[in-house]
Amino acid sequence: MANESSAAYRRSPCPVACALDILGDKWTLLVVRDLMLGRSRFKEFMDSLEGIPTNILTDRLVRLERHGAVEKRPVPSGVRRHTYHLTEKGEALRSVIRSLVDWGLDYEEGTEAGLEPSV
Amino acid sequence: MANESSAAYRRSPCPVACALDILGDKWTLLVVRDLMLGRSRFKEFMDSLEGIPTNILTDRLVRLERHGAVEKRPVPSGVRRHTYHLTEKGEALRSVIRSLVDWGLDYEEGTEAGLEPSV
DNA sequence: AAATTTGCTTGTTTTTAGCAAGTAAATTAT
DNA sequence: ATAATTTACTTGCTAAAAACAAGCAAATTT
């Protein structure tokens, strides 16, 4: 999967446009949501209800890391596994997620929060 | 351009997932931003710095209308022109846009608010 | 009345998403 | 200890969406 030129491409200096250059798709913010719920392993993201495809998940984790919103930590034992965590920049997205939760709950029927450690 | 089956397709009952089914792409929230800045005509959206393609703009306006976030008003004179406006549901996205503005300003260098009637 | 602008539609190309299968290391079960 | 399973991915293919370009008719401006 090609990246969008790896250098920081930017459509305009608008902070919204810029945020959407990073976050603007169907999956990225769901991965962020999962990270906020304390999930940290590849499999845990996979197991979310929405069923993200593996290659998309890989791509999004790489992109979030590249943009400094996610940190990839190796699991001590020196093995291949790692865990993913939000950086301060990633944590700062909490209010975005919260607004989306509120909007969804208020205007889309049949949605329910049910996200254990409240986002 | 095909629509995603017109019936309310939903990946999961999560309000975030549901919100992203509607808003999760590079352009939709920029159109919402423009509407919040008081822009209401096709040309005005076109003139935004990001340069949205005409067919994408048409599609996003239709989708937002279909989801009840935008209202299309005919201009009195009975002519073909109309203006687009946020409904209450669309207005409720203001906090989402605001969070994105804040995040962009805080973490993406070179972004500037400069959006006249403050979003 | 001619030229330009507005608000689109249509077609084509390019990019991205999504699905399915495969793989090697690590873990668990026997 | 060995086999089966699970985890964490990669690769290849197909389908969908975005992007680009052109065209066009109604409305507005010159």
Tab-separated table of C-alpha atoms (C1' of nucleotides) in Angstrom:
chain	number	residue	atom	x	y	z
A	1	MET	CA	0.000	0.000	0.000
A	2	ALA	CA	1.526	3.276	-1.108
A	3	ASN	CA	1.872	6.089	1.363
A	4	GLU	CA	0.831	9.600	0.436
A	5	SER	CA	4.426	10.636	-0.322
A	6	SER	CA	5.716	10.267	3.237
A	7	ALA	CA	6.670	13.955	3.314
A	8	ALA	CA	4.052	16.031	5.116
A	9	TYR	CA	1.613	16.696	2.340
A	10	ARG	CA	-0.900	19.345	3.279
A	11	ARG	CA	-3.925	20.575	1.389
A	12	SER	CA	-4.109	23.890	3.187
A	13	PRO	CA	-2.953	25.524	6.420
A	14	CYS	CA	-6.407	25.014	7.927
A	15	PRO	CA	-6.115	22.954	11.117
A	16	VAL	CA	-9.233	20.998	10.232
A	17	ALA	CA	-7.932	20.092	6.773
A	18	CYS	CA	-4.617	19.195	8.297
A	19	ALA	CA	-6.201	17.013	10.961
A	20	LEU	CA	-8.253	15.273	8.290
A	21	ASP	CA	-5.157	14.619	6.194
A	22	ILE	CA	-4.149	12.364	9.086
A	23	LEU	CA	-7.473	11.236	10.544
A	24	GLY	CA	-9.884	11.575	7.672
A	25	ASP	CA	-11.013	8.076	6.795
A	26	LYS	CA	-13.303	5.365	8.079
A	27	TRP	CA	-10.777	3.517	10.241
A	28	THR	CA	-8.111	5.732	11.800
A	29	LEU	CA	-10.278	7.162	14.561
A	30	LEU	CA	-11.639	3.725	15.376
A	31	VAL	CA	-8.103	2.561	16.051
A	32	VAL	CA	-7.653	5.645	18.222
A	33	ARG	CA	-10.881	4.776	20.030
A	34	ASP	CA	-9.568	1.280	20.715
A	35	LEU	CA	-6.297	2.665	22.022
A	36	MET	CA	-8.299	4.916	24.337
A	37	LEU	CA	-10.158	1.876	25.584
A	38	GLY	CA	-6.838	0.425	26.654
A	39	ARG	CA	-6.378	-1.967	23.768
A	40	SER	CA	-2.782	-2.233	22.708
A	41	ARG	CA	-2.191	-5.386	20.693
A	42	PHE	CA	-2.780	-6.083	17.025
A	43	LYS	CA	-5.216	-8.840	17.806
A	44	GLU	CA	-7.219	-6.646	20.150
A	45	PHE	CA	-7.813	-4.113	17.393
A	46	MET	CA	-8.738	-6.930	15.043
A	47	ASP	CA	-11.302	-8.215	17.504
A	48	SER	CA	-13.281	-4.980	17.557
A	49	LEU	CA	-16.794	-5.322	16.238
A	50	GLU	CA	-16.141	-3.441	13.035
A	51	GLY	CA	-13.692	-5.994	11.683
A	52	ILE	CA	-10.869	-3.920	10.317
A	53	PRO	CA	-8.902	-5.676	7.561
A	54	THR	CA	-5.367	-6.622	8.605
A	55	ASN	CA	-3.571	-4.607	5.964
A	56	ILE	CA	-5.598	-1.509	6.760
A	57	LEU	CA	-4.816	-1.915	10.456
A	58	THR	CA	-1.112	-2.235	9.731
A	59	ASP	CA	-1.243	0.828	7.524
A	60	ARG	CA	-3.121	2.941	10.064
A	61	LEU	CA	-0.805	2.018	12.918
A	62	VAL	CA	2.200	2.949	10.796
A	63	ARG	CA	0.614	6.241	9.783
A	64	LEU	CA	-0.359	7.150	13.323
A	65	GLU	CA	3.147	6.334	14.447
A	66	ARG	CA	4.663	8.361	11.632
A	67	HIS	CA	2.540	11.324	12.681
A	68	GLY	CA	3.554	10.951	16.301
A	69	ALA	CA	0.158	9.990	17.684
A	70	VAL	CA	1.062	6.393	18.445
A	71	GLU	CA	4.142	4.779	19.921
A	72	LYS	CA	5.143	1.199	19.157
A	73	ARG	CA	6.780	-0.484	22.122
A	74	PRO	CA	8.608	-3.761	21.861
A	75	VAL	CA	7.572	-6.325	24.436
A	76	PRO	CA	10.628	-6.764	26.724
A	77	SER	CA	11.493	-10.401	25.975
A	78	GLY	CA	13.192	-9.315	22.782
A	79	VAL	CA	10.641	-11.069	20.623
A	80	ARG	CA	8.819	-9.786	17.598
A	81	ARG	CA	5.714	-8.682	19.450
A	82	HIS	CA	5.007	-5.113	20.390
A	83	THR	CA	2.261	-3.073	21.871
A	84	TYR	CA	0.829	0.180	20.653
A	85	HIS	CA	0.130	3.206	22.812
A	86	LEU	CA	-1.109	6.734	22.420
A	87	THR	CA	1.418	9.501	22.759
A	88	GLU	CA	0.436	12.851	24.205
A	89	LYS	CA	-0.568	13.918	20.703
A	90	GLY	CA	-2.744	10.850	20.388
A	91	GLU	CA	-4.259	11.331	23.830
A	92	ALA	CA	-5.197	14.839	22.799
A	93	LEU	CA	-7.687	13.318	20.387
A	94	ARG	CA	-9.864	12.308	23.299
A	95	SER	CA	-12.078	15.347	22.910
A	96	VAL	CA	-12.562	14.570	19.222
A	97	ILE	CA	-13.646	11.043	20.077
A	98	ARG	CA	-15.848	12.323	22.857
A	99	SER	CA	-17.622	14.749	20.523
A	100	LEU	CA	-18.182	11.980	18.020
A	101	VAL	CA	-19.595	9.704	20.725
A	102	ASP	CA	-21.973	12.438	21.828
A	103	TRP	CA	-23.066	13.216	18.293
A	104	GLY	CA	-23.608	9.578	17.442
A	105	LEU	CA	-25.599	8.939	20.597
A	106	ASP	CA	-27.710	12.043	20.087
A	107	TYR	CA	-28.498	11.698	16.409
A	108	GLU	CA	-28.008	8.146	15.263
A	109	GLU	CA	-30.607	5.716	16.495
A	110	GLY	CA	-29.533	2.394	17.814
A	111	THR	CA	-26.079	3.460	18.859
A	112	GLU	CA	-24.922	2.717	22.373
A	113	ALA	CA	-21.825	3.730	24.261
A	114	GLY	CA	-21.125	0.492	26.082
A	115	LEU	CA	-17.442	1.218	25.858
A	116	GLU	CA	-16.195	-0.004	29.176
A	117	PRO	CA	-13.496	2.373	30.420
A	118	SER	CA	-15.497	5.418	29.345
A	119	VAL	CA	-13.850	7.170	26.442
B	1	MET	CA	-20.789	7.708	-8.078
B	2	ALA	CA	-22.471	4.860	-6.253
B	3	ASN	CA	-23.932	5.380	-2.826
B	4	GLU	CA	-23.201	2.884	-0.078
B	5	SER	CA	-26.552	1.150	-0.569
B	6	SER	CA	-28.756	4.060	0.528
B	7	ALA	CA	-30.189	1.987	3.388
B	8	ALA	CA	-28.533	2.834	6.680
B	9	TYR	CA	-25.544	0.560	6.572
B	10	ARG	CA	-23.817	0.338	9.920
B	11	ARG	CA	-20.620	-1.438	10.870
B	12	SER	CA	-21.443	-1.637	14.547
B	13	PRO	CA	-23.649	0.045	17.150
B	14	CYS	CA	-20.705	2.106	18.361
B	15	PRO	CA	-21.536	5.801	18.064
B	16	VAL	CA	-18.035	6.571	16.838
B	17	ALA	CA	-18.199	3.942	14.101
B	18	CYS	CA	-21.620	5.183	13.160
B	19	ALA	CA	-20.498	8.803	13.025
B	20	LEU	CA	-17.557	7.795	10.860
B	21	ASP	CA	-19.842	5.910	8.483
B	22	ILE	CA	-21.235	9.350	7.689
B	23	LEU	CA	-18.296	11.675	8.322
B	24	GLY	CA	-15.264	9.469	7.894
B	25	ASP	CA	-13.459	10.716	4.834
B	26	LYS	CA	-11.195	13.529	3.781
B	27	TRP	CA	-13.893	15.924	2.562
B	28	THR	CA	-17.174	15.693	4.461
B	29	LEU	CA	-16.073	17.586	7.557
B	30	LEU	CA	-14.473	20.278	5.416
B	31	VAL	CA	-17.837	20.915	3.816
B	32	VAL	CA	-19.319	21.048	7.307
B	33	ARG	CA	-16.595	23.504	8.317
B	34	ASP	CA	-17.502	25.723	5.355
B	35	LEU	CA	-21.169	25.590	6.264
B	36	MET	CA	-20.220	26.657	9.788
B	37	LEU	CA	-18.329	29.588	8.332
B	38	GLY	CA	-21.540	30.732	6.725
B	39	ARG	CA	-20.825	29.498	3.242
B	40	SER	CA	-23.923	28.216	1.528
B	41	ARG	CA	-23.451	28.097	-2.237
B	42	PHE	CA	-21.799	25.479	-4.409
B	43	LYS	CA	-19.262	27.959	-5.681
B	44	GLU	CA	-18.330	29.055	-2.187
B	45	PHE	CA	-17.440	25.500	-1.227
B	46	MET	CA	-15.504	25.158	-4.460
B	47	ASP	CA	-13.519	28.263	-3.653
B	48	SER	CA	-12.153	26.908	-0.395
B	49	LEU	CA	-8.403	26.528	-0.352
B	50	GLU	CA	-8.456	22.738	-0.468
B	51	GLY	CA	-9.993	22.584	-3.927
B	52	ILE	CA	-12.657	19.922	-3.587
B	53	PRO	CA	-13.518	18.267	-6.923
B	54	THR	CA	-17.022	19.090	-8.188
B	55	ASN	CA	-18.302	15.537	-8.235
B	56	ILE	CA	-17.090	14.902	-4.689
B	57	LEU	CA	-18.770	18.087	-3.488
B	58	THR	CA	-22.040	17.090	-5.124
B	59	ASP	CA	-21.814	13.660	-3.538
B	60	ARG	CA	-21.019	14.974	-0.048
B	61	LEU	CA	-23.845	17.487	-0.099
B	62	VAL	CA	-26.278	14.765	-1.135
B	63	ARG	CA	-25.000	12.432	1.564
B	64	LEU	CA	-25.157	15.066	4.282
B	65	GLU	CA	-28.678	15.901	3.192
B	66	ARG	CA	-29.675	12.250	3.144
B	67	HIS	CA	-28.395	11.910	6.704
B	68	GLY	CA	-30.284	14.991	7.829
B	69	ALA	CA	-27.280	17.156	8.593
B	70	VAL	CA	-27.798	19.537	5.691
B	71	GLU	CA	-30.867	21.171	4.214
B	72	LYS	CA	-31.038	22.258	0.582
B	73	ARG	CA	-33.141	25.386	0.138
B	74	PRO	CA	-34.281	26.619	-3.228
B	75	VAL	CA	-33.598	30.286	-3.861
B	76	PRO	CA	-37.051	31.975	-3.967
B	77	SER	CA	-37.080	33.165	-7.591
B	78	GLY	CA	-38.000	29.687	-8.694
B	79	VAL	CA	-34.690	29.184	-10.467
B	80	ARG	CA	-32.387	26.229	-10.402
B	81	ARG	CA	-30.114	27.626	-7.707
B	82	HIS	CA	-30.259	26.627	-4.094
B	83	THR	CA	-28.364	27.222	-0.925
B	84	TYR	CA	-27.175	24.681	1.600
B	85	HIS	CA	-27.564	25.021	5.337
B	86	LEU	CA	-26.830	23.022	8.453
B	87	THR	CA	-29.768	21.478	10.250
B	88	GLU	CA	-29.729	21.077	14.012
B	89	LYS	CA	-27.999	17.740	13.529
B	90	GLY	CA	-25.382	19.414	11.376
B	91	GLU	CA	-24.939	22.276	13.828
B	92	ALA	CA	-24.319	19.715	16.540
B	93	LEU	CA	-21.058	18.864	14.789
B	94	ARG	CA	-19.612	22.175	15.911
B	95	SER	CA	-17.857	20.593	18.871
B	96	VAL	CA	-16.303	17.977	16.605
B	97	ILE	CA	-14.959	20.710	14.334
B	98	ARG	CA	-13.806	22.703	17.323
B	99	SER	CA	-11.863	19.737	18.726
B	100	LEU	CA	-10.240	19.182	15.365
B	101	VAL	CA	-9.273	22.860	15.115
B	102	ASP	CA	-7.720	22.717	18.568
B	103	TRP	CA	-5.863	19.518	17.843
B	104	GLY	CA	-4.550	20.788	14.534
B	105	LEU	CA	-3.409	24.068	16.028
B	106	ASP	CA	-1.740	22.365	18.971
B	107	TYR	CA	0.047	19.567	17.152
B	108	GLU	CA	0.437	20.389	13.484
B	109	GLU	CA	2.952	23.081	12.749
B	110	GLY	CA	2.087	25.763	10.291
B	111	THR	CA	-1.655	25.549	10.740
B	112	GLU	CA	-3.577	28.711	11.486
B	113	ALA	CA	-7.166	29.284	12.412
B	114	GLY	CA	-7.812	32.391	10.315
B	115	LEU	CA	-11.378	31.237	9.849
B	116	GLU	CA	-13.230	34.486	10.034
B	117	PRO	CA	-16.511	33.872	11.902
B	118	SER	CA	-14.767	31.687	14.484
B	119	VAL	CA	-15.833	28.072	14.175
C	1	DA	C1'	-26.629	40.074	-27.413
C	2	DA	C1'	-22.130	38.337	-26.249
C	3	DA	C1'	-19.162	36.840	-22.725
C	4	DT	C1'	-18.614	35.053	-18.362
C	5	DT	C1'	-19.976	32.689	-14.241
C	6	DT	C1'	-22.530	29.299	-11.676
C	7	DG	C1'	-23.914	24.767	-10.712
C	8	DC	C1'	-23.684	21.058	-11.956
C	9	DT	C1'	-23.104	15.950	-14.995
C	10	DT	C1'	-20.465	12.548	-17.410
C	11	DG	C1'	-16.516	9.891	-18.548
C	12	DT	C1'	-11.770	8.278	-17.694
C	13	DT	C1'	-7.722	7.439	-14.913
C	14	DT	C1'	-5.510	6.846	-10.603
C	15	DT	C1'	-5.571	5.772	-5.899
C	16	DT	C1'	-7.344	3.522	-1.922
C	17	DA	C1'	-10.131	0.115	0.420
C	18	DG	C1'	-11.383	-4.489	1.202
C	19	DC	C1'	-11.052	-9.487	0.858
C	20	DA	C1'	-8.642	-13.809	0.914
C	21	DA	C1'	-4.833	-16.431	1.330
C	22	DG	C1'	-0.253	-17.360	3.021
C	23	DT	C1'	3.622	-17.386	6.445
C	24	DA	C1'	6.781	-17.519	10.254
C	25	DA	C1'	7.380	-16.855	15.088
C	26	DA	C1'	5.286	-17.584	19.471
C	27	DT	C1'	2.085	-19.844	22.461
C	28	DT	C1'	-0.812	-23.561	24.127
C	29	DA	C1'	-2.318	-28.304	24.236
C	30	DT	C1'	-1.219	-33.264	24.161
D	1	DA	C1'	8.764	-33.056	22.756
D	2	DT	C1'	5.586	-32.521	19.105
D	3	DA	C1'	1.535	-31.001	17.110
D	4	DA	C1'	-2.036	-27.713	16.821
D	5	DT	C1'	-3.297	-23.166	17.323
D	6	DT	C1'	-2.772	-18.311	17.709
D	7	DT	C1'	-0.557	-13.957	16.802
D	8	DA	C1'	1.171	-10.567	13.873
D	9	DC	C1'	1.680	-9.646	10.063
D	10	DT	C1'	2.678	-9.546	4.225
D	11	DT	C1'	1.279	-10.210	-0.453
D	12	DG	C1'	-1.744	-10.343	-4.334
D	13	DC	C1'	-6.090	-9.431	-6.368
D	14	DT	C1'	-10.627	-7.136	-6.993
D	15	DA	C1'	-13.832	-3.524	-6.097
D	16	DA	C1'	-14.836	1.039	-4.794
D	17	DA	C1'	-13.773	5.753	-4.325
D	18	DA	C1'	-11.142	9.857	-5.382
D	19	DA	C1'	-9.167	12.809	-8.695
D	20	DC	C1'	-8.870	14.945	-13.083
D	21	DA	C1'	-10.820	16.819	-17.252
D	22	DA	C1'	-14.210	18.100	-20.229
D	23	DG	C1'	-18.739	19.523	-21.324
D	24	DC	C1'	-23.129	21.999	-20.805
D	25	DA	C1'	-27.262	24.731	-19.899
D	26	DA	C1'	-29.258	28.316	-17.022
D	27	DA	C1'	-28.247	32.609	-14.939
D	28	DT	C1'	-25.707	36.770	-14.473
D	29	DT	C1'	-22.675	40.430	-15.971
D	30	DT	C1'	-20.732	43.402	-19.529
